[in-house]
């Protein structure tokens, strides 16, 4: 059993098991395209590159054959699991059965693992090619906004939007998102003047009254990494730019363990992976802490 379960023993007049403050599950999965797969790997998308039409300059000329570039983007599964046990003696000392909160706690843990996979896929190398054996790195030279000694600013948001639009992302039909921590949201409030037309919108964003600004839906996630200089690696993306593959969605099983004096085991598992579908649909925004 968990060595910490005794902390839930009734000491006061409480009848609820409260989960410690934590990110409750995945915050990013709903903002990526999704697919269900089986097998060792899956082709998330078949990519067909742009071609250029040839001008016809004479009558009865030969039909031009213009080769269409093909590529593929792959997603590979990883297995995740979590388990804990609760003895019957523990249940007797508690006012409510802790099994359900334990299962929820485990599901939250796997959801955070899914977010970690999505964050890694957004800014890491993606597997491409005929069988997914080619590693395609993130296009830092064209898709990254330098820290510039500042946190998240209106100028950086404008630049991110400009990069996506210049890359022909269909911003009217392909939703745009940006993953940030609480610090970056606070940065925006500090960089807007009180008289600015943006100020009230940013203030509402900080207070949680709205979740969108400048065409981006803000997704608050404190799991974003930092670069070698200790600066936060936020990123903006079009929904079609990130893909989550599900081999086995997060699910829980609650069973008795005869080999453990019939203690109740709470087991949560999931098998999933993520990939960046296209470099031009993701923009890294480096922010000073």
Tab-separated table of C-alpha atoms in Angstrom:
chain	number	residue	atom	x	y	z
A	1	UNK	CA	0.000	0.000	0.000
A	2	UNK	CA	1.008	3.609	-0.339
A	3	UNK	CA	3.123	4.664	2.589
A	4	UNK	CA	1.313	8.011	2.490
A	5	UNK	CA	-2.246	6.706	2.695
A	6	UNK	CA	-2.256	7.135	6.470
A	7	UNK	CA	-2.210	10.904	5.958
A	8	UNK	CA	-5.832	10.532	4.835
A	9	UNK	CA	-6.902	8.904	8.105
A	10	UNK	CA	-9.582	10.934	9.733
A	11	UNK	CA	-8.105	13.455	12.119
A	12	UNK	CA	-10.727	16.173	11.816
A	13	UNK	CA	-14.348	16.616	10.750
A	14	UNK	CA	-13.754	16.099	7.027
A	15	UNK	CA	-15.570	13.665	4.799
A	16	UNK	CA	-13.765	14.335	1.529
A	17	UNK	CA	-10.497	13.182	0.076
A	18	UNK	CA	-8.990	16.212	-1.610
A	19	UNK	CA	-6.444	15.877	-4.380
A	20	UNK	CA	-3.310	17.942	-3.935
A	21	UNK	CA	-2.966	20.851	-6.330
A	22	UNK	CA	-1.715	19.569	-9.667
A	23	UNK	CA	-2.428	19.761	-13.355
A	24	UNK	CA	-5.518	17.586	-13.692
A	25	UNK	CA	-4.866	15.491	-16.777
A	26	UNK	CA	-3.939	16.619	-20.267
A	27	UNK	CA	-4.432	20.243	-21.235
A	28	UNK	CA	-3.172	19.957	-24.805
A	29	UNK	CA	-4.737	16.836	-26.350
A	30	UNK	CA	-7.991	18.561	-27.341
A	31	UNK	CA	-6.058	21.056	-29.436
A	32	UNK	CA	-4.310	18.476	-31.628
A	33	UNK	CA	-5.661	16.238	-34.352
A	34	UNK	CA	-6.299	12.697	-33.105
A	35	UNK	CA	-6.034	9.200	-34.544
A	36	UNK	CA	-6.537	5.643	-33.269
A	37	UNK	CA	-3.957	3.059	-34.260
A	38	UNK	CA	-2.700	-0.495	-33.807
A	39	UNK	CA	0.735	-1.976	-34.444
A	40	UNK	CA	4.269	-0.818	-33.754
A	41	UNK	CA	3.991	2.509	-35.591
A	42	UNK	CA	1.499	4.535	-37.601
A	43	UNK	CA	1.620	6.931	-40.500
A	44	UNK	CA	-0.069	10.015	-39.112
A	45	UNK	CA	-0.315	11.807	-42.440
A	46	UNK	CA	0.751	11.387	-46.050
A	47	UNK	CA	2.353	14.674	-47.104
A	48	UNK	CA	2.121	15.987	-50.662
A	49	UNK	CA	4.330	18.959	-51.440
A	50	UNK	CA	3.473	22.029	-53.515
A	51	UNK	CA	4.020	21.978	-57.276
A	52	UNK	CA	4.251	24.697	-59.923
A	53	UNK	CA	2.173	24.727	-63.082
A	54	UNK	CA	4.026	25.065	-66.370
A	55	UNK	CA	2.994	27.743	-68.833
A	56	UNK	CA	1.840	26.440	-72.227
A	57	UNK	CA	3.781	28.326	-74.895
A	58	UNK	CA	2.850	26.540	-78.128
A	59	UNK	CA	0.065	24.531	-79.759
A	60	UNK	CA	0.184	20.718	-79.595
A	61	UNK	CA	3.114	20.787	-77.196
A	62	UNK	CA	4.097	17.756	-75.155
A	63	UNK	CA	2.191	17.207	-71.942
A	64	UNK	CA	4.446	18.252	-69.054
A	65	UNK	CA	5.022	15.698	-66.313
A	66	UNK	CA	5.713	17.469	-63.030
A	67	UNK	CA	6.820	15.208	-60.216
A	68	UNK	CA	4.769	15.600	-57.029
A	69	UNK	CA	6.914	15.457	-53.863
A	70	UNK	CA	5.742	12.928	-51.281
A	71	UNK	CA	6.662	12.416	-47.651
A	72	UNK	CA	5.080	10.905	-44.557
A	73	UNK	CA	4.959	11.789	-40.888
A	74	UNK	CA	4.986	8.956	-38.374
A	75	UNK	CA	3.886	8.536	-34.784
A	76	UNK	CA	5.232	5.867	-32.450
A	77	UNK	CA	3.525	4.585	-29.291
A	78	UNK	CA	4.873	4.603	-25.762
A	79	UNK	CA	3.362	2.662	-22.871
A	80	UNK	CA	2.551	4.415	-19.591
A	81	UNK	CA	1.179	2.960	-16.384
A	82	UNK	CA	0.577	3.752	-12.713
A	83	UNK	CA	-0.686	1.699	-9.789
A	84	UNK	CA	-1.163	1.863	-6.032
A	85	UNK	CA	-2.851	-0.335	-3.443
A	86	UNK	CA	-5.231	0.336	-0.588
A	87	UNK	CA	-5.570	-2.155	2.277
A	88	UNK	CA	-8.967	-2.893	3.776
A	89	UNK	CA	-7.577	-1.677	7.090
A	90	UNK	CA	-6.980	1.710	5.485
A	91	UNK	CA	-10.602	1.911	4.337
A	92	UNK	CA	-11.840	1.244	7.871
A	93	UNK	CA	-9.945	4.283	9.132
A	94	UNK	CA	-11.408	6.571	6.485
A	95	UNK	CA	-14.887	8.033	6.186
A	96	UNK	CA	-15.070	7.365	2.449
A	97	UNK	CA	-13.588	4.794	0.097
A	98	UNK	CA	-10.407	6.309	-1.413
A	99	UNK	CA	-10.498	4.061	-4.482
A	100	UNK	CA	-12.189	6.560	-6.802
A	101	UNK	CA	-9.872	9.489	-5.967
A	102	UNK	CA	-6.884	7.144	-6.405
A	103	UNK	CA	-8.066	6.175	-9.890
A	104	UNK	CA	-8.607	9.825	-10.749
A	105	UNK	CA	-5.169	10.696	-9.435
A	106	UNK	CA	-3.595	8.023	-11.636
A	107	UNK	CA	-5.513	9.214	-14.684
A	108	UNK	CA	-4.292	12.762	-14.033
A	109	UNK	CA	-0.712	11.463	-13.956
A	110	UNK	CA	-1.064	9.792	-17.357
A	111	UNK	CA	-2.707	12.899	-18.774
A	112	UNK	CA	0.331	14.924	-17.780
A	113	UNK	CA	2.538	12.322	-19.469
A	114	UNK	CA	0.526	12.840	-22.649
A	115	UNK	CA	1.150	16.587	-22.449
A	116	UNK	CA	4.869	15.922	-22.039
A	117	UNK	CA	4.765	13.811	-25.210
A	118	UNK	CA	2.968	16.583	-27.119
A	119	UNK	CA	5.427	19.249	-25.911
A	120	UNK	CA	8.380	17.071	-26.922
A	121	UNK	CA	6.821	16.437	-30.343
A	122	UNK	CA	6.105	20.124	-30.951
A	123	UNK	CA	9.721	21.273	-30.636
A	124	UNK	CA	11.717	18.065	-31.082
A	125	UNK	CA	12.575	15.871	-34.050
A	126	UNK	CA	9.746	14.269	-36.022
A	127	UNK	CA	10.036	10.878	-37.713
A	128	UNK	CA	9.519	11.054	-41.468
A	129	UNK	CA	10.190	9.066	-44.606
A	130	UNK	CA	8.896	5.838	-46.090
A	131	UNK	CA	9.116	3.928	-42.812
A	132	UNK	CA	9.620	6.708	-40.261
A	133	UNK	CA	13.367	6.199	-39.952
A	134	UNK	CA	14.371	9.769	-40.861
A	135	UNK	CA	14.576	12.340	-38.056
A	136	UNK	CA	13.421	15.798	-39.124
A	137	UNK	CA	14.485	18.476	-36.611
A	138	UNK	CA	12.483	21.520	-35.670
A	139	UNK	CA	13.103	24.383	-38.123
A	140	UNK	CA	14.722	26.727	-35.620
A	141	UNK	CA	16.095	29.089	-38.279
A	142	UNK	CA	12.657	30.011	-39.636
A	143	UNK	CA	10.174	28.956	-36.943
A	144	UNK	CA	11.705	30.302	-33.733
A	145	UNK	CA	11.322	33.754	-32.184
A	146	UNK	CA	14.387	34.754	-30.177
A	147	UNK	CA	14.123	35.685	-26.524
A	148	UNK	CA	15.340	39.256	-27.093
A	149	UNK	CA	15.692	39.758	-23.339
A	150	UNK	CA	11.930	39.900	-22.866
A	151	UNK	CA	9.061	37.685	-21.803
A	152	UNK	CA	5.950	37.259	-23.920
A	153	UNK	CA	5.107	40.516	-25.668
A	154	UNK	CA	2.512	41.762	-28.127
A	155	UNK	CA	5.328	42.035	-30.684
A	156	UNK	CA	6.179	38.342	-30.291
A	157	UNK	CA	2.548	37.359	-30.715
A	158	UNK	CA	2.325	39.452	-33.863
A	159	UNK	CA	5.507	37.877	-35.194
A	160	UNK	CA	4.212	34.370	-34.492
A	161	UNK	CA	0.960	35.138	-36.301
A	162	UNK	CA	2.887	36.650	-39.183
A	163	UNK	CA	5.112	33.562	-39.540
A	164	UNK	CA	2.106	31.221	-39.620
A	165	UNK	CA	0.241	33.347	-42.142
A	166	UNK	CA	3.332	33.727	-44.340
A	167	UNK	CA	3.574	29.928	-44.323
A	168	UNK	CA	0.062	29.810	-45.829
A	169	UNK	CA	-1.567	28.389	-42.704
A	170	UNK	CA	-5.321	28.718	-43.167
A	171	UNK	CA	-5.879	30.792	-40.027
A	172	UNK	CA	-9.589	31.204	-40.774
A	173	UNK	CA	-10.304	27.472	-40.726
A	174	UNK	CA	-7.363	25.997	-38.824
A	175	UNK	CA	-7.603	27.081	-35.145
A	176	UNK	CA	-4.491	28.660	-33.621
A	177	UNK	CA	-3.255	27.958	-30.099
A	178	UNK	CA	-0.391	29.061	-27.902
A	179	UNK	CA	0.945	27.172	-24.873
A	180	UNK	CA	2.200	29.422	-22.078
A	181	UNK	CA	2.819	29.392	-18.355
A	182	UNK	CA	1.313	31.856	-15.878
A	183	UNK	CA	4.430	34.021	-16.205
A	184	UNK	CA	3.838	34.700	-19.898
A	185	UNK	CA	0.215	35.688	-19.339
A	186	UNK	CA	1.383	38.101	-16.668
A	187	UNK	CA	4.067	39.399	-19.078
A	188	UNK	CA	1.346	40.556	-21.454
A	189	UNK	CA	-0.359	42.623	-18.806
A	190	UNK	CA	2.942	44.309	-18.009
A	191	UNK	CA	3.709	45.164	-21.637
A	192	UNK	CA	0.394	46.789	-22.478
A	193	UNK	CA	-0.241	50.387	-21.636
A	194	UNK	CA	-3.301	51.242	-19.562
A	195	UNK	CA	-4.597	53.385	-22.394
A	196	UNK	CA	-4.054	50.658	-24.967
A	197	UNK	CA	-7.071	49.056	-26.612
A	198	UNK	CA	-5.458	45.688	-25.820
A	199	UNK	CA	-5.255	46.314	-22.091
A	200	UNK	CA	-8.789	45.321	-21.132
A	201	UNK	CA	-8.592	42.133	-23.188
A	202	UNK	CA	-5.269	41.154	-21.629
A	203	UNK	CA	-6.602	41.956	-18.166
A	204	UNK	CA	-9.572	39.665	-18.824
A	205	UNK	CA	-7.145	37.000	-20.037
A	206	UNK	CA	-5.127	37.214	-16.830
A	207	UNK	CA	-8.310	36.980	-14.765
A	208	UNK	CA	-9.511	33.964	-16.733
A	209	UNK	CA	-12.546	35.752	-18.142
A	210	UNK	CA	-11.429	35.127	-21.732
A	211	UNK	CA	-8.984	32.645	-23.195
A	212	UNK	CA	-8.243	34.155	-26.610
A	213	UNK	CA	-6.190	37.092	-27.803
A	214	UNK	CA	-4.866	38.166	-31.213
A	215	UNK	CA	-6.325	35.096	-32.874
A	216	UNK	CA	-4.689	32.596	-30.480
A	217	UNK	CA	-6.479	30.504	-27.894
A	218	UNK	CA	-4.229	30.519	-24.836
A	219	UNK	CA	-3.543	27.153	-23.193
A	220	UNK	CA	-2.056	27.450	-19.722
A	221	UNK	CA	0.483	24.678	-19.055
A	222	UNK	CA	3.240	24.812	-16.455
A	223	UNK	CA	5.076	21.819	-17.977
A	224	UNK	CA	6.756	23.770	-20.775
A	225	UNK	CA	10.504	23.284	-20.862
A	226	UNK	CA	13.412	25.721	-20.927
A	227	UNK	CA	16.344	26.016	-23.307
A	228	UNK	CA	20.037	25.866	-22.480
A	229	UNK	CA	19.946	29.474	-21.287
A	230	UNK	CA	17.076	28.831	-18.901
A	231	UNK	CA	14.521	30.671	-21.042
A	232	UNK	CA	10.979	29.321	-21.389
A	233	UNK	CA	10.145	27.536	-24.666
A	234	UNK	CA	6.559	28.500	-25.398
A	235	UNK	CA	5.059	27.600	-28.739
A	236	UNK	CA	2.169	28.530	-30.997
A	237	UNK	CA	0.623	26.110	-33.473
A	238	UNK	CA	-2.221	25.408	-35.833
A	239	UNK	CA	-4.378	22.469	-34.753
A	240	UNK	CA	-3.463	20.498	-37.870
A	241	UNK	CA	0.228	20.960	-37.026
A	242	UNK	CA	0.297	18.547	-34.058
A	243	UNK	CA	-1.063	15.006	-33.988
A	244	UNK	CA	-1.781	12.601	-31.133
A	245	UNK	CA	-1.935	8.884	-31.840
A	246	UNK	CA	-3.877	6.680	-29.445
A	247	UNK	CA	-3.187	2.975	-29.270
A	248	UNK	CA	-4.912	2.595	-25.919
A	249	UNK	CA	-6.630	5.563	-24.317
A	250	UNK	CA	-6.145	6.255	-20.624
A	251	UNK	CA	-8.228	3.834	-18.584
A	252	UNK	CA	-8.318	2.474	-15.040
A	253	UNK	CA	-8.898	-0.947	-13.525
A	254	UNK	CA	-9.723	-1.534	-9.860
A	255	UNK	CA	-9.226	-5.120	-8.683
A	256	UNK	CA	-8.460	-7.164	-5.593
A	257	UNK	CA	-4.975	-8.639	-5.249
A	258	UNK	CA	-5.150	-12.090	-3.645
A	259	UNK	CA	-1.364	-12.132	-3.390
A	260	UNK	CA	-1.464	-8.932	-1.309
A	261	UNK	CA	-3.952	-9.998	1.370
A	262	UNK	CA	-6.817	-9.010	-0.932
A	263	UNK	CA	-5.816	-5.380	-0.932
A	264	UNK	CA	-7.478	-3.222	-3.591
A	265	UNK	CA	-5.195	-2.292	-6.487
A	266	UNK	CA	-5.884	0.783	-8.573
A	267	UNK	CA	-4.190	0.460	-11.977
A	268	UNK	CA	-4.155	3.074	-14.735
A	269	UNK	CA	-2.558	2.634	-18.151
A	270	UNK	CA	-2.376	4.187	-21.587
A	271	UNK	CA	-0.458	3.807	-24.844
A	272	UNK	CA	-0.019	6.870	-27.012
A	273	UNK	CA	2.395	9.041	-28.956
A	274	UNK	CA	2.569	12.443	-30.623
A	275	UNK	CA	4.248	14.053	-33.596
A	276	UNK	CA	4.633	17.414	-35.300
A	277	UNK	CA	2.832	17.074	-38.621
A	278	UNK	CA	4.513	19.989	-40.389
A	279	UNK	CA	7.319	22.323	-39.338
A	280	UNK	CA	5.665	25.413	-40.813
A	281	UNK	CA	2.632	25.031	-38.550
A	282	UNK	CA	4.515	25.364	-35.255
A	283	UNK	CA	6.332	28.473	-33.996
A	284	UNK	CA	8.615	28.485	-30.967
A	285	UNK	CA	8.448	31.622	-28.825
A	286	UNK	CA	11.355	31.893	-26.389
A	287	UNK	CA	10.529	33.982	-23.320
A	288	UNK	CA	12.757	35.357	-20.619
A	289	UNK	CA	11.877	34.210	-17.118
